[in-house]
């Protein structure tokens, strides 16, 4: 694990000298700022932080962070980050990616990094569109959505990122609105603390090609009534006046009103993000009203590098080889005189 | 190939070529390995080549289920597993059918008559029994009821199951061959004792059968067409028999230790490259991180990530996998990180002939990426020097901050030969470009004057925080730059950086002649075949012919043109339709170049090469 | 949809002239035979059947079927099959693949074909190993499993194919033992009937490199006690003497014994494969005792080609273009005289 | 480029080059298109080239946010968008700063003085105001307060929001330019009426402002350095302005209709190829199946599957995407299915310069696959003939049962020019190799004697059931074959099949000269630049220089060598480090070849080419 920094940073320390080139009003600015604010809180040394991205508007992110970074090729950031982390487990490695970068061309690396549970943090900017290429539908675009490549409406049903991730054995999954820097910052810090692959889906508005795709949930006015912000150990309560809650009815989650027909806060489900069995987390991920945000799943499991290091230590302990010469001159050699 | 003083069958030979063939289950690989190891111990030079069926376990007795192992032992330098056979040991009809063509007329064939049953003959698609229909008349056939004799030999070993009994008949064959070529049995018996430590019964059985075969040959006084092969005059030292893929893996281990870096392998299994992965996963004791990825792209991606973080990063694959790695390789080239890409070539195109050898990925290695993206390309030429060129690939990658493609092929990767073990301390130094102490106005794309390599500032090092990426970047700051002149400048810098590697690689040497009528040119895994063919051609008293064999392909050695111009004619021999010949044509005007190409998934045969040479020098 | 065949076939009609080259005793033979028996039942014309595979022992399958077939490249069969089906929706298209072919190199195409729900059938030969390349661990190999590429034990936690598939929105998922030709044949026919992407996971034993990996479930002796064979509309009962059943306890499935402490057959859950919400199906997929086999999920949904065809008809109806000339000479043209 | 009779500024010109530049938001693309369309209608030949910023919406007034559109109109054949500008219309300081260098000394610049605010000058990194500091002294600058004048013009249009008002100032500029070059306003006014059918206010506003600008120029009697450009002598017929990518899409539509097949596109978006996908998804009315896949590999895979099932299958991409398709392309080649791969080249390597043009994927197209896997490679050379070569790619793929790579580039793909509309009935026939009636002993790999193409037996056709695959296959039955001789035979057959395409493609033609001292050689998208440079060079009364421009690269036209040998010297001009020149060197011995290469993401400039020619012919 990365050693903590003596020096106290401010967000300024993480700003690079590059002009930020996203469209005015793009949620990407919010994510950038939240990250720059979260990092000083994490107590990690600047030189130990690495941002690796693929290609897309979202993937321009590393250029704007004054840390180590790689703006790699489309979809491959999870693979690259895996190598970086295995090479040096002391680094805090972040994959910054878009819905297309991670789930279209990068889909295979995305599911495998989650399966392996290596200690990386993945931030997915989900704007349900290909932004950089100027507006084609993505694997999260809705059926019927009209885009440059679907002028008559999209015919491909979307993935639900959280559903796919949990199907791929994700141990940590969080979801947050792109216009909510406060909670986003908190979640980034939680993701960093979590040992294992953490995935954060940001509902990111693309003002140019998919403007308003989340307003029904994220608009300041409706937000509190349409979203539930989940916290481990806390009851699943939401609503402007905190009077709505979730209960289980068979295998369905139901919204009830506290105070109405005898419902009290005790009847409301309490969120257990740390539960190993993902059933409830999957139900929450699929919930449409209210939309679940916050850390939905955070199950502690052994990481790939922990398993690898353990094996390596064990093998080293039982091996007679310390230098390659030991190997080269071992076993079936013979002398020519 | 056989380098007889003349072709008479009963001369003392400098070498013999023996092939053991049988069912996948008959243990031919083991038998062959034992014979070659024993011979090596005895001091012979050897070269071996296994030949597995493509299927995992083909039905017993079927033609495509035949497994073979060829050994070439010599008292003089041996450079190939050989072409024509002095001795064929066939454990069943299918083995005889599929290998007879390789036996030199008049030479010896040993068969297990017990296996020539009606059923097996049918499976081998024989109308009549070749042992009876006279079709073997011009060979000296030694018919032995090996299965029965094996059973006999073991009849009073109590508690031995039938399977184990029949399975040990290969040792009967080995015993016979040991006697015929005056080999010691001890090495193999030691081997039994080690291998089956906890199975005393099996040790006893195998030993008994080996002896039985040996004494059987003795009593029958079986004499092959050749006598003992005296030890080869080989350089003094400690040797071991090594396969090409293992040598590649070990070369990388050595490079990691020498450069003081940790070794990272990101790979996805693919024939015939997988054995490198198999070898490296064993070496966790050296801290090797061998990561089996979900596909080839993730394999190279993880290696790029590891290189970014400061490891000696490697990815291994074969043709189709290299095709998939092209885009990512372009990224590694663009961000100028050290990376070793090992491509063990196989029969192409597409899935092609996965278990066969070929040299048809050379132009893919040169150009299989978008845009102008030059990388270093080198090739190993023998099973043993896979060690050296794997080491060299790592050295060049690290010292020049560039991807390096190492080309080997199924022939040398699966072939084995004696390797004079070298201690890591005797290997050349490797100086990485890592930086640790930050000083003002350092830039990610500042370059070293001599190599044009940039610094390797890895995450975790304070002060050097910087961003790299696949977009064109400013020639100094590394920031994204769309400036036209900068793009041209960077394109030239990337090319020049590779060109400069010329200053760090050895000059091209010719063998047998430095000037004359004909220069034979080859590259990579064909060295053994070309060397022995040119050697024989010259010995047969023909006009002097030189051999120039390339291990460095991009860039070419500095003196290449000079060497080539010393000869009137040039013939480029390749196991493809002509790829390296095109590289030469691109680089050098007005050469009188001929070419000989073979695309059969097989190595060159001595005879075919010599015929080619003859046509060019009358 | 493919037109039905007048002529009645027998399994012989589907045998090609090629010698089958799998290892003696390999479950692949069972799958081959089951397919050859199932096809005549489907009433589809031989010439309308296409088998497309990638690379692997399993992917040799098409060579042995006397139909149209393609032994393509590693992992790409789902992509190729998608093109074949879109080009000619009348074909019955089958993807034959292994655990590595489909979920290692082919993982991205695998999840996307399931997401799109195009009418294909996918048979995954899951032997938890790479067979053709002679025994490396696969994405379904267990942690600790010793293979050629994990001599000290595998450190990568496996996917559960059904879990990944449902996370990718699979509408049809079935699981069956490789030594169970009878039910396999039935399931193949059901998969064929299903409109949409159907995935069948065969628990296939590799006698050479992973022998016995499923014996605990598939061994004839324990089979009935360790497996539950699910059928839509039938109670979830299993056991040699059909006395065990599944009930729901909160979000967990529990095994109960009929007759014991007042449990009657009425208390046992009834399997609803057609339910849209996958929660129960996911629980069944994850169940370890008993192991769920049979058709676990079979939710009818619109297929990609149905959506595409509908749009095409609509566009054709409203378009003034029937020939390309109409387009070429339309709009902003001008004359040079 | 400007082909003045001599260089005096006030001559009647055969053509002018105008560039409109401003903020991404200023509507420069629309303005430019209107001017070029209007001029085309008027009968001029035209060539245009847009220049977007790489960012989607760059901050207002920033240097990298400048959007430009260049128009070259001529009364004689126009073959490029031109180099140096006769007129620059700059809507803001950033536009002026980034484009001034292109304006010919003494020529005209129109600026919107209202936009030269302190803030904008800073954003454009101007220390002082160029309109005041004399830095524009040797240009004739026309300063117009366009924004104010636009507001003025619209002051009594009620209900119009400020945004709409300022956004229409580009029409003021357009109005001025229309007057200066004697263009009619009608076409543009019609356009308003159509485009804004339901927004009468916008129609009124735009019309008013257009007129205002026009009359403003009239009253000020603004005279550019050039008078009217009379109509070009163009072939009679129906024309339309078309962009290269659209032309490619339409060529494929035509090929599908002509061959009686349905068109299938499997593609993944990538700049600058995406517009082909955008165009084809529109045409469901023709039954086009445009499938946006999850990645490039799935794109080509789905196309292979569609081809197997009998569609005209296409995949479109750019450099990095082609790298990813390499392995699958090898499969298509191996199973010999028709497939069109369109690669719109962009600046490489790696992600490179995505929005810029380059020709650096040629060798990747030739060799970017494992093993010996030849495919047909052709290249379009103008925006309009993208139509013909897309059609030709489909024809060759279908008639020869092979993948065909069509290379275009960002320059011609985004450029537009007049296209003489052709009716599909006037396009050449396409005869597919589809078979329908099964007859005994048909084999999947039987070949047609002339083309060596195999039959196309698609699923659904009774009797022809067969299997194909990536493993090497028997030359007739198509069954898997490991036979060495068969592999060599198939390798040669696959090569010969491509070679034979020579018999079906036109001979290479030279322009300007058929023999002489110097032959200029080019390929693909550089045709316009090379043509006008050679033309001018010859007109300037120099030694005769010929131009041989290649559209067929693999195989090369039959008469290539013959044509080349007619010239003493050859110069190969490419927008890369020298790739086609290598193809020539591989194929033809002892040619005296020179090369001119440019790798700046930009097309050739006339002047640089002419300098090169001069050096070679004194
Ligand atoms: C190999 C490759 N294929 C395609 C592209 C083109 N491309 C760049 S970004 C992108 C998709 C971006 O979408 P997303 O990941 O959602 O990022 P966003 O721009 O929406 O933030 C595509 C298709 C590419 N750069 N490289
Ligand atoms: C591009 C590419 N990479 C790797 C390989 C090597 N390869 C062939 S099959 C295979 C895995 C097979 O495993 P699986 O899909 O489970 O099939 P099985 O043999 O177990 O039935 C691999 C890695 C290949 N043929 N092509
Ligand atoms: S295109 Fe959309 S996602 Fe990209 S920068 Fe602009 S607003 Fe943001
Ligand atoms: S290796 Fe395993 S999977 Fe492959 S054929 Fe043999 S038994 Fe079957
Ligand atoms: Mg997006
Ligand atoms: Mg498997």
CSV table of C-alpha atoms in Angstrom, one decimal, chain B residues 361-473:
chain,number,residue,atom,x,y,z
B,361,UNK,CA,5.9,-12.8,-39.8
B,362,UNK,CA,8.9,-10.7,-40.7
B,363,UNK,CA,7.0,-8.0,-42.6
B,364,UNK,CA,4.3,-8.0,-40.1
B,365,UNK,CA,6.9,-7.3,-37.4
B,366,UNK,CA,8.2,-4.5,-39.5
B,367,UNK,CA,4.9,-2.9,-40.7
B,368,UNK,CA,2.0,-4.4,-38.8
B,369,UNK,CA,1.0,-1.1,-37.2
B,370,UNK,CA,-0.7,2.1,-38.2
B,371,UNK,CA,1.4,5.1,-39.2
B,372,UNK,CA,5.2,5.4,-39.2
B,373,UNK,CA,6.1,3.3,-36.2
B,374,UNK,CA,9.5,1.8,-36.4
B,375,UNK,CA,10.7,-0.7,-33.8
B,376,UNK,CA,13.8,-2.8,-33.4
B,377,UNK,CA,13.4,-6.3,-34.9
B,378,UNK,CA,15.9,-9.1,-34.2
B,379,UNK,CA,15.8,-12.8,-34.6
B,380,UNK,CA,17.4,-15.8,-32.9
B,381,UNK,CA,18.9,-18.5,-35.1
B,382,UNK,CA,19.4,-21.6,-32.9
B,383,UNK,CA,17.7,-23.2,-29.9
B,384,UNK,CA,20.7,-22.2,-27.7
B,385,UNK,CA,21.2,-18.6,-28.9
B,386,UNK,CA,17.5,-17.9,-28.1
B,387,UNK,CA,19.1,-17.2,-24.8
B,388,UNK,CA,21.5,-14.6,-26.2
B,389,UNK,CA,19.0,-12.8,-28.4
B,390,UNK,CA,16.3,-12.7,-25.7
B,391,UNK,CA,19.0,-11.0,-23.5
B,392,UNK,CA,19.9,-8.7,-26.3
B,393,UNK,CA,16.3,-7.8,-27.0
B,394,UNK,CA,15.9,-6.7,-23.4
B,395,UNK,CA,19.2,-4.8,-23.4
B,396,UNK,CA,18.3,-2.9,-26.6
B,397,UNK,CA,14.8,-2.1,-25.3
B,398,UNK,CA,16.1,-0.8,-22.0
B,399,UNK,CA,19.1,1.1,-23.4
B,400,UNK,CA,17.2,2.7,-26.3
B,401,UNK,CA,13.8,3.0,-24.7
B,402,UNK,CA,12.0,1.2,-27.5
B,403,UNK,CA,9.9,-1.8,-28.2
B,404,UNK,CA,12.0,-4.7,-29.6
B,405,UNK,CA,10.5,-7.6,-31.4
B,406,UNK,CA,12.3,-10.9,-31.1
B,407,UNK,CA,11.5,-13.4,-33.8
B,408,UNK,CA,12.0,-17.1,-33.2
B,409,UNK,CA,10.1,-19.9,-34.8
B,410,UNK,CA,8.5,-23.3,-33.9
B,411,UNK,CA,11.6,-25.1,-35.3
B,412,UNK,CA,14.1,-23.6,-32.9
B,413,UNK,CA,11.6,-23.0,-30.1
B,414,UNK,CA,10.8,-26.7,-29.8
B,415,UNK,CA,14.2,-27.9,-30.9
B,416,UNK,CA,16.9,-28.6,-28.4
B,417,UNK,CA,20.7,-28.5,-28.5
B,418,UNK,CA,23.6,-28.3,-26.1
B,419,UNK,CA,24.0,-24.9,-24.5
B,420,UNK,CA,27.3,-23.9,-23.0
B,421,UNK,CA,26.0,-22.5,-19.7
B,422,UNK,CA,27.1,-19.0,-19.1
B,423,UNK,CA,27.1,-17.2,-15.7
B,424,UNK,CA,25.1,-13.9,-15.6
B,425,UNK,CA,28.2,-12.1,-14.4
B,426,UNK,CA,29.8,-12.9,-17.8
B,427,UNK,CA,26.9,-11.3,-19.7
B,428,UNK,CA,27.3,-7.7,-21.0
B,429,UNK,CA,26.2,-4.9,-18.8
B,430,UNK,CA,22.7,-3.3,-19.2
B,431,UNK,CA,22.4,0.4,-18.4
B,432,UNK,CA,18.8,1.5,-18.1
B,433,UNK,CA,17.7,5.1,-18.7
B,434,UNK,CA,16.0,5.3,-15.3
B,435,UNK,CA,16.3,8.7,-13.5
B,436,UNK,CA,15.9,9.2,-9.8
B,437,UNK,CA,17.2,12.7,-8.9
B,438,UNK,CA,14.9,15.4,-10.2
B,439,UNK,CA,16.6,18.6,-11.4
B,440,UNK,CA,15.0,21.8,-12.7
B,441,UNK,CA,13.7,22.0,-16.2
B,442,UNK,CA,13.8,18.3,-16.9
B,443,UNK,CA,11.5,17.3,-19.7
B,444,UNK,CA,10.0,13.9,-20.4
B,445,UNK,CA,11.1,14.1,-24.0
B,446,UNK,CA,14.7,15.3,-23.5
B,447,UNK,CA,16.9,12.8,-25.3
B,448,UNK,CA,20.3,11.4,-24.8
B,449,UNK,CA,22.6,12.6,-27.6
B,450,UNK,CA,24.1,9.3,-28.5
B,451,UNK,CA,21.1,7.0,-28.5
B,452,UNK,CA,18.3,9.6,-28.7
B,453,UNK,CA,16.6,7.6,-25.9
B,454,UNK,CA,14.5,9.6,-23.5
B,455,UNK,CA,14.7,9.3,-19.7
B,456,UNK,CA,12.7,6.6,-17.9
B,457,UNK,CA,11.0,8.4,-15.1
B,458,UNK,CA,8.8,6.0,-13.3
B,459,UNK,CA,5.8,6.6,-11.0
B,460,UNK,CA,6.9,6.8,-7.4
B,461,UNK,CA,9.8,9.0,-8.2
B,462,UNK,CA,9.2,12.5,-6.8
B,463,UNK,CA,9.5,15.5,-9.1
B,464,UNK,CA,9.2,13.7,-12.4
B,465,UNK,CA,5.4,13.6,-12.5
B,466,UNK,CA,4.4,13.7,-16.2
B,467,UNK,CA,1.9,12.5,-18.7
B,468,UNK,CA,2.5,10.4,-21.8
B,469,UNK,CA,0.0,9.4,-24.4
B,470,UNK,CA,-0.7,8.2,-28.0
B,471,UNK,CA,-1.4,11.6,-29.4
B,472,UNK,CA,1.6,13.3,-31.1
B,473,UNK,CA,3.5,15.2,-28.6
